[in-house]
mmCIF file of C-alpha atoms in Angstrom:
data_model
loop_
_atom_site.group_PDB
_atom_site.id
_atom_site.type_symbol
_atom_site.label_atom_id
_atom_site.label_comp_id
_atom_site.label_asym_id
_atom_site.label_seq_id
_atom_site.Cartn_x
_atom_site.Cartn_y
_atom_site.Cartn_z
ATOM 1 C CA LEU V 112 -8.358 -49.311 -11.515
ATOM 2 C CA PHE V 113 -11.489 -47.630 -10.909
ATOM 3 C CA PRO V 114 -10.712 -46.273 -7.424
ATOM 4 C CA LEU V 115 -7.585 -45.138 -8.419
ATOM 5 C CA LYS V 116 -8.961 -43.022 -11.412
ATOM 6 C CA ASN V 117 -11.726 -41.575 -8.740
ATOM 7 C CA ARG V 118 -8.861 -40.711 -6.387
ATOM 8 C CA ALA V 119 -7.009 -38.951 -9.245
ATOM 9 C CA ARG V 120 -10.114 -37.139 -10.207
ATOM 10 C CA GLU V 121 -10.731 -36.116 -6.484
ATOM 11 C CA GLY V 122 -7.180 -34.956 -6.279
ATOM 12 C CA GLY V 123 -7.340 -32.736 -9.311
ATOM 13 C CA ARG V 124 -10.618 -31.219 -8.137
ATOM 14 C CA ARG V 125 -9.100 -30.533 -4.732
ATOM 15 C CA LEU V 126 -6.025 -28.951 -6.452
ATOM 16 C CA PHE V 127 -8.105 -26.472 -8.617
ATOM 17 C CA ARG V 128 -10.969 -25.795 -6.015
ATOM 18 C CA ARG V 129 -11.055 -22.424 -4.564
ATOM 19 C CA PRO V 130 -9.638 -22.172 -1.181
ATOM 20 C CA SER V 131 -12.316 -21.820 1.577
ATOM 21 C CA GLY V 132 -12.343 -20.855 5.006
ATOM 22 C CA PRO V 133 -10.585 -18.411 7.296
ATOM 23 C CA ALA V 134 -7.534 -18.366 4.927
ATOM 24 C CA TRP V 135 -9.542 -17.300 1.758
ATOM 25 C CA ALA V 136 -11.337 -14.986 3.945
ATOM 26 C CA PHE V 137 -8.222 -13.147 5.127
ATOM 27 C CA ALA V 138 -6.938 -13.352 1.386
ATOM 28 C CA VAL V 139 -9.970 -11.343 0.275
ATOM 29 C CA LYS V 140 -9.854 -9.095 3.042
ATOM 30 C CA ASP V 141 -6.202 -8.006 2.381
ATOM 31 C CA VAL V 142 -6.997 -7.551 -1.256
ATOM 32 C CA ARG V 143 -9.976 -5.298 -0.634
ATOM 33 C CA CYS V 144 -8.340 -3.369 1.912
ATOM 34 C CA PHE V 145 -5.383 -2.775 -0.362
ATOM 35 C CA PHE V 146 -7.450 -1.255 -3.086
ATOM 36 C CA ARG V 147 -9.931 0.564 -0.735
ATOM 37 C CA ASP V 148 -6.920 2.334 0.885
ATOM 38 C CA GLN V 149 -6.641 5.545 -0.983
ATOM 39 C CA THR V 150 -3.058 6.131 0.102
ATOM 40 C CA GLN V 151 -1.906 3.157 -1.922
ATOM 41 C CA TRP V 152 -3.066 4.549 -5.301
ATOM 42 C CA PRO V 153 -0.315 7.230 -5.588
ATOM 43 C CA GLN V 154 2.113 4.636 -4.936
ATOM 44 C CA LEU V 155 0.765 2.387 -7.652
ATOM 45 C CA PHE V 156 0.971 5.341 -10.189
ATOM 46 C CA LEU V 157 4.520 5.959 -9.042
ATOM 47 C CA VAL V 158 5.289 2.063 -9.667
ATOM 48 C CA ALA V 159 3.731 2.388 -12.975
ATOM 49 C CA ALA V 160 5.921 5.459 -13.971
ATOM 50 C CA LEU V 161 9.163 3.845 -12.579
ATOM 51 C CA ILE V 162 8.472 0.759 -14.995
ATOM 52 C CA ALA V 163 7.684 3.004 -17.925
ATOM 53 C CA ILE V 164 10.963 4.934 -17.448
ATOM 54 C CA TYR V 165 12.830 1.614 -16.756
ATOM 55 C CA LEU V 166 11.873 0.119 -20.021
ATOM 56 C CA TYR V 167 12.168 3.279 -22.006
ATOM 57 C CA ASN V 168 15.963 3.512 -21.057
ATOM 58 C CA PHE V 169 16.433 0.089 -22.554
ATOM 59 C CA SER V 170 14.899 1.099 -25.678
ATOM 60 C CA VAL V 171 17.423 4.078 -26.183
ATOM 61 C CA LEU V 172 20.776 2.409 -25.287
ATOM 62 C CA PRO V 173 23.127 3.349 -28.082
ATOM 63 C CA PHE V 174 24.804 -0.113 -28.871
ATOM 64 C CA GLY V 175 25.714 0.814 -32.375
ATOM 65 C CA GLN V 176 28.107 3.437 -31.145
ATOM 66 C CA ALA V 177 30.131 1.216 -29.026
ATOM 67 C CA ARG V 178 33.310 -0.294 -30.205
ATOM 68 C CA ILE V 179 32.427 -3.654 -28.967
ATOM 69 C CA ARG V 180 30.122 -6.067 -30.748
ATOM 70 C CA PRO V 181 26.643 -5.379 -29.868
ATOM 71 C CA ILE V 182 25.687 -8.767 -29.183
ATOM 72 C CA TYR V 183 28.217 -8.976 -26.444
ATOM 73 C CA LEU V 184 26.735 -5.750 -24.766
ATOM 74 C CA GLN V 185 22.890 -6.841 -25.246
ATOM 75 C CA ASN V 186 23.669 -10.148 -23.354
ATOM 76 C CA LEU V 187 25.737 -8.492 -20.721
ATOM 77 C CA PHE V 188 23.192 -5.902 -20.130
ATOM 78 C CA SER V 189 20.536 -8.683 -20.120
ATOM 79 C CA PHE V 190 22.292 -10.564 -17.345
ATOM 80 C CA LEU V 191 23.089 -7.592 -15.191
ATOM 81 C CA ASN V 192 19.239 -6.659 -15.702
ATOM 82 C CA MET V 193 18.367 -9.745 -13.655
ATOM 83 C CA GLY V 194 19.823 -8.178 -10.841
ATOM 84 C CA LEU V 195 18.778 -4.707 -11.517
ATOM 85 C CA ALA V 196 15.073 -5.970 -11.946
ATOM 86 C CA ALA V 197 15.199 -7.813 -8.583
ATOM 87 C CA PHE V 198 16.518 -4.521 -7.014
ATOM 88 C CA VAL V 199 13.585 -2.615 -8.355
ATOM 89 C CA LEU V 200 11.281 -5.543 -6.983
ATOM 90 C CA THR V 201 12.926 -5.282 -3.640
ATOM 91 C CA ALA V 202 12.214 -1.471 -3.287
ATOM 92 C CA ILE V 203 8.489 -2.213 -4.351
ATOM 93 C CA ALA V 204 8.379 -5.116 -1.587
ATOM 94 C CA ALA V 205 9.841 -2.913 0.960
ATOM 95 C CA ARG V 206 7.012 -0.406 0.445
ATOM 96 C CA PHE V 207 4.182 -3.023 0.101
ATOM 97 C CA VAL V 208 5.176 -6.372 1.366
ATOM 98 C CA TYR V 209 7.314 -5.623 4.304
ATOM 99 C CA PRO V 210 4.578 -3.470 6.268
ATOM 100 C CA ALA V 211 1.874 -5.915 5.328
ATOM 101 C CA VAL V 212 1.856 -7.695 8.952
ATOM 102 C CA SER V 213 2.217 -4.295 10.627
ATOM 103 C CA CYS V 214 -0.965 -3.065 8.693
ATOM 104 C CA GLU V 215 -3.019 -5.184 10.960
ATOM 105 C CA GLY V 216 -2.442 -2.457 13.555
ATOM 106 C CA GLU V 217 -4.267 -2.788 16.969
ATOM 107 C CA ALA V 218 -6.639 -5.194 15.495
ATOM 108 C CA PHE V 219 -4.002 -7.942 15.408
ATOM 109 C CA TRP V 220 -5.769 -9.651 18.314
ATOM 110 C CA ILE V 221 -8.558 -10.504 15.826
ATOM 111 C CA ILE V 222 -5.915 -12.689 13.992
ATOM 112 C CA ARG V 223 -4.744 -14.351 17.231
ATOM 113 C CA ALA V 224 -8.278 -15.071 18.131
ATOM 114 C CA ALA V 225 -9.382 -16.203 14.580
ATOM 115 C CA PRO V 226 -9.353 -20.002 13.828
ATOM 116 C CA LEU V 227 -6.219 -19.522 11.873
ATOM 117 C CA SER V 228 -2.824 -20.380 12.680
ATOM 118 C CA LEU V 229 0.070 -17.915 12.504
ATOM 119 C CA ARG V 230 1.920 -19.939 9.912
ATOM 120 C CA THR V 231 -1.183 -19.849 7.654
ATOM 121 C CA PHE V 232 -1.809 -16.165 8.193
ATOM 122 C CA LEU V 233 1.779 -15.636 7.076
ATOM 123 C CA TRP V 234 1.564 -17.887 3.953
ATOM 124 C CA VAL V 235 -1.795 -16.023 2.925
ATOM 125 C CA LYS V 236 0.271 -12.739 3.223
ATOM 126 C CA PHE V 237 2.960 -14.309 1.051
ATOM 127 C CA ALA V 238 0.454 -15.597 -1.489
ATOM 128 C CA VAL V 239 -1.426 -12.240 -1.888
ATOM 129 C CA TYR V 240 1.794 -10.324 -2.699
ATOM 130 C CA CYS V 241 3.896 -13.118 -4.642
ATOM 131 C CA LEU V 242 1.640 -13.599 -7.527
ATOM 132 C CA PRO V 243 1.288 -9.784 -8.723
ATOM 133 C CA LEU V 244 4.986 -9.154 -7.935
ATOM 134 C CA LEU V 245 5.950 -12.282 -9.876
ATOM 135 C CA VAL V 246 3.811 -11.053 -12.783
ATOM 136 C CA LEU V 247 5.402 -7.561 -12.635
ATOM 137 C CA ALA V 248 9.181 -9.019 -12.427
ATOM 138 C CA GLU V 249 8.309 -11.188 -15.539
ATOM 139 C CA ILE V 250 6.918 -8.444 -17.426
ATOM 140 C CA LEU V 251 9.918 -6.271 -16.543
ATOM 141 C CA ILE V 252 12.628 -9.106 -17.676
ATOM 142 C CA VAL V 253 10.733 -10.125 -20.758
ATOM 143 C CA CYS V 254 9.931 -6.588 -22.254
ATOM 144 C CA SER V 255 13.616 -5.288 -21.380
ATOM 145 C CA ASN V 256 15.179 -8.545 -22.961
ATOM 146 C CA VAL V 257 12.839 -7.910 -26.021
ATOM 147 C CA LEU V 258 14.045 -4.316 -26.448
ATOM 148 C CA LEU V 259 17.721 -5.610 -25.827
ATOM 149 C CA GLY V 260 17.298 -8.182 -28.591
ATOM 150 C CA VAL V 261 19.085 -10.959 -26.565
ATOM 151 C CA THR V 262 19.615 -14.682 -27.545
ATOM 152 C CA PRO V 263 16.900 -17.260 -26.785
ATOM 153 C CA ALA V 264 19.271 -18.848 -24.247
ATOM 154 C CA MET V 265 19.721 -15.631 -22.312
ATOM 155 C CA MET V 266 15.985 -14.763 -22.376
ATOM 156 C CA GLY V 267 15.370 -18.331 -20.841
ATOM 157 C CA ILE V 268 17.908 -17.935 -18.090
ATOM 158 C CA SER V 269 16.696 -14.475 -17.331
ATOM 159 C CA VAL V 270 13.020 -15.545 -17.014
ATOM 160 C CA VAL V 271 13.649 -18.723 -14.786
ATOM 161 C CA THR V 272 16.190 -16.819 -12.402
ATOM 162 C CA VAL V 273 13.865 -13.977 -11.790
ATOM 163 C CA PHE V 274 10.841 -16.507 -11.334
ATOM 164 C CA ALA V 275 13.045 -18.230 -8.793
ATOM 165 C CA MET V 276 14.142 -15.117 -6.935
ATOM 166 C CA VAL V 277 10.927 -13.372 -6.500
ATOM 167 C CA PRO V 278 9.207 -15.700 -3.928
ATOM 168 C CA GLY V 279 12.558 -15.361 -2.029
ATOM 169 C CA VAL V 280 12.283 -11.577 -1.989
ATOM 170 C CA VAL V 281 8.626 -11.722 -0.942
ATOM 171 C CA ALA V 282 9.055 -14.241 1.819
ATOM 172 C CA LEU V 283 12.023 -12.036 3.137
ATOM 173 C CA GLY V 284 9.706 -9.173 3.379
ATOM 174 C CA VAL V 285 6.793 -11.079 5.009
ATOM 175 C CA GLY V 286 9.039 -12.958 7.333
ATOM 176 C CA LEU V 287 11.152 -10.073 8.552
ATOM 177 C CA GLY V 288 7.960 -7.790 8.793
ATOM 178 C CA ALA V 289 6.559 -10.438 11.131
ATOM 179 C CA ALA V 290 9.553 -10.693 13.117
ATOM 180 C CA TYR V 291 9.766 -6.839 13.501
ATOM 181 C CA PRO V 292 6.245 -5.621 13.224
ATOM 182 C CA ASP V 293 4.988 -2.197 14.435
ATOM 183 C CA PHE V 294 1.301 -2.612 15.250
ATOM 184 C CA ARG V 295 1.116 0.674 17.251
ATOM 185 C CA SER V 296 2.314 3.139 14.687
ATOM 186 C CA GLU V 297 -0.260 5.313 13.188
ATOM 187 C CA ASN V 298 1.289 4.842 9.825
ATOM 188 C CA PRO V 299 2.451 1.162 9.433
ATOM 189 C CA THR V 300 4.373 2.118 6.235
ATOM 190 C CA GLN V 301 7.178 3.872 8.195
ATOM 191 C CA ALA V 302 8.160 0.449 9.545
ATOM 192 C CA VAL V 303 10.192 0.436 6.383
ATOM 193 C CA THR V 304 12.733 2.747 8.014
ATOM 194 C CA SER V 305 13.069 0.674 11.094
ATOM 195 C CA PHE V 306 15.624 -1.987 11.913
ATOM 196 C CA GLY V 307 13.634 -4.622 10.359
ATOM 197 C CA GLY V 308 13.119 -2.749 7.051
ATOM 198 C CA LEU V 309 16.826 -2.031 6.896
ATOM 199 C CA LEU V 310 17.713 -5.541 7.570
ATOM 200 C CA PHE V 311 15.237 -6.762 4.859
ATOM 201 C CA MET V 312 16.897 -4.452 2.215
ATOM 202 C CA LEU V 313 20.258 -5.693 3.146
ATOM 203 C CA LEU V 314 19.290 -9.304 3.226
ATOM 204 C CA ALA V 315 17.516 -9.019 -0.148
ATOM 205 C CA ALA V 316 20.239 -7.376 -1.805
ATOM 206 C CA GLY V 317 22.691 -9.847 -0.477
ATOM 207 C CA PHE V 318 20.438 -12.805 -1.581
ATOM 208 C CA ILE V 319 20.202 -11.078 -5.239
ATOM 209 C CA ALA V 320 23.850 -10.542 -5.357
ATOM 210 C CA LEU V 321 24.787 -13.979 -4.327
ATOM 211 C CA VAL V 322 22.426 -15.565 -6.990
ATOM 212 C CA ILE V 323 23.855 -13.539 -9.834
ATOM 213 C CA VAL V 324 27.376 -14.204 -8.698
ATOM 214 C CA LEU V 325 26.599 -18.030 -8.724
ATOM 215 C CA GLU V 326 25.336 -17.788 -12.270
ATOM 216 C CA ALA V 327 27.769 -15.478 -13.741
ATOM 217 C CA GLY V 328 30.334 -17.818 -14.651
ATOM 218 C CA PRO V 329 28.450 -20.796 -16.124
ATOM 219 C CA VAL V 330 26.290 -18.322 -18.056
ATOM 220 C CA TYR V 331 29.175 -16.501 -19.499
ATOM 221 C CA ALA V 332 30.766 -20.115 -20.624
ATOM 222 C CA LEU V 333 27.396 -21.072 -22.077
ATOM 223 C CA PHE V 334 27.182 -17.815 -24.003
ATOM 224 C CA MET V 335 30.733 -18.161 -25.435
ATOM 225 C CA ALA V 336 30.010 -21.695 -26.405
ATOM 226 C CA ASN V 337 26.781 -20.628 -28.298
ATOM 227 C CA LEU V 338 28.455 -17.796 -29.914
ATOM 228 C CA ALA V 339 31.334 -20.089 -31.278
ATOM 229 C CA GLY V 340 28.907 -22.737 -32.089
ATOM 230 C CA ARG V 341 30.413 -25.510 -30.162
ATOM 231 C CA PRO V 342 29.071 -27.577 -27.301
ATOM 232 C CA LEU V 343 30.000 -27.124 -23.727
ATOM 233 C CA ALA V 344 32.791 -29.262 -22.395
ATOM 234 C CA GLY V 345 32.192 -31.805 -19.662
ATOM 235 C CA TRP V 346 33.425 -29.823 -16.752
ATOM 236 C CA GLN V 347 31.463 -26.880 -17.887
ATOM 237 C CA ARG V 348 28.180 -28.717 -17.925
ATOM 238 C CA ALA V 349 28.908 -29.919 -14.422
ATOM 239 C CA TRP V 350 29.834 -26.384 -13.426
ATOM 240 C CA LEU V 351 26.566 -25.114 -14.863
ATOM 241 C CA ALA V 352 24.558 -27.854 -13.310
ATOM 242 C CA ALA V 353 26.225 -27.219 -9.741
ATOM 243 C CA SER V 354 25.942 -23.361 -9.977
ATOM 244 C CA PHE V 355 22.068 -23.462 -10.953
ATOM 245 C CA THR V 356 21.450 -26.079 -8.202
ATOM 246 C CA PHE V 357 23.025 -24.208 -5.734
ATOM 247 C CA ALA V 358 21.194 -21.044 -6.867
ATOM 248 C CA LEU V 359 17.951 -22.952 -6.658
ATOM 249 C CA LEU V 360 18.686 -24.153 -3.254
ATOM 250 C CA LEU V 361 19.393 -20.588 -2.097
ATOM 251 C CA CYS V 362 16.184 -19.370 -3.516
ATOM 252 C CA ALA V 363 14.362 -22.291 -1.579
ATOM 253 C CA LEU V 364 16.007 -21.290 1.692
ATOM 254 C CA ALA V 365 15.337 -17.649 1.061
ATOM 255 C CA VAL V 366 11.656 -18.472 1.064
ATOM 256 C CA ILE V 367 11.370 -21.194 4.064
ATOM 257 C CA LEU V 368 13.948 -19.580 6.668
ATOM 258 C CA PRO V 369 12.553 -16.056 6.758
ATOM 259 C CA MET V 370 9.026 -17.367 7.044
ATOM 260 C CA ARG V 371 9.890 -19.693 9.954
ATOM 261 C CA PHE V 372 11.931 -16.930 11.611
ATOM 262 C CA GLY V 373 8.919 -14.441 11.359
ATOM 263 C CA GLU V 374 6.503 -17.011 12.641
ATOM 264 C CA ARG V 375 8.454 -17.971 15.587
ATOM 265 C CA ARG V 376 9.136 -14.251 16.696
ATOM 266 C CA LEU V 377 5.444 -13.258 16.078
ATOM 267 C CA ARG V 378 4.427 -16.209 18.237
ATOM 268 C CA GLU V 379 6.901 -15.535 20.826
ATOM 269 C CA ASN V 380 6.340 -11.574 21.127
ATOM 270 C CA TRP V 381 2.795 -11.168 20.288
#
């Protein structure tokens, strides 16, 4: 019994222990380089202004002047807002995440010479950008839903869906940025306008649209059932479970496949 307790305690310590070695060093390097780059600060101010305008628009929507009951419009806008917030996130990822690998520039040889695999290098990039974009996306979705006054069920669906989509968008940016890097450009952020940047925008838009389409029917059935005060039918529950399962599977594939594709292309070409 005591050895099992000791193993569990040691496992917990490893889980919450700060990463060490080259992976942690590269993560710290990326964060410091990002904040030391003066060209990034105007972009951050633009993002802050975009978020403020985005939330302000939801606070002034004239639901009371519409002929449709406000609760229908509020929850409809909340559902569509999941896709809109994800598209805003995609635009931010195209500016910051997609050029992340290209920003290594001519010094990329240091990455290849370091005691760090390309797979770990890409996952470090993913981790550095995923957390802040995830927090940003959740702030957008929660604040906009509060301003809309949506039902608790719609709030929960929105939060969970966006939480699942954000890693997929970030992985698409990192993976395709690694598959189509531009290490010789004087301004790596121009990589967004390249073929890889266009491909990232198209795939991210398609990924977001497919998740929204998968959830549209079941969410509508759930909303109408809650509004009428009746439980879902058996086939509706099965439909809801299948749709959300496929959406979750799609989000998982959006994380795994681009990262593997980017790693393979980066290893073969560089």
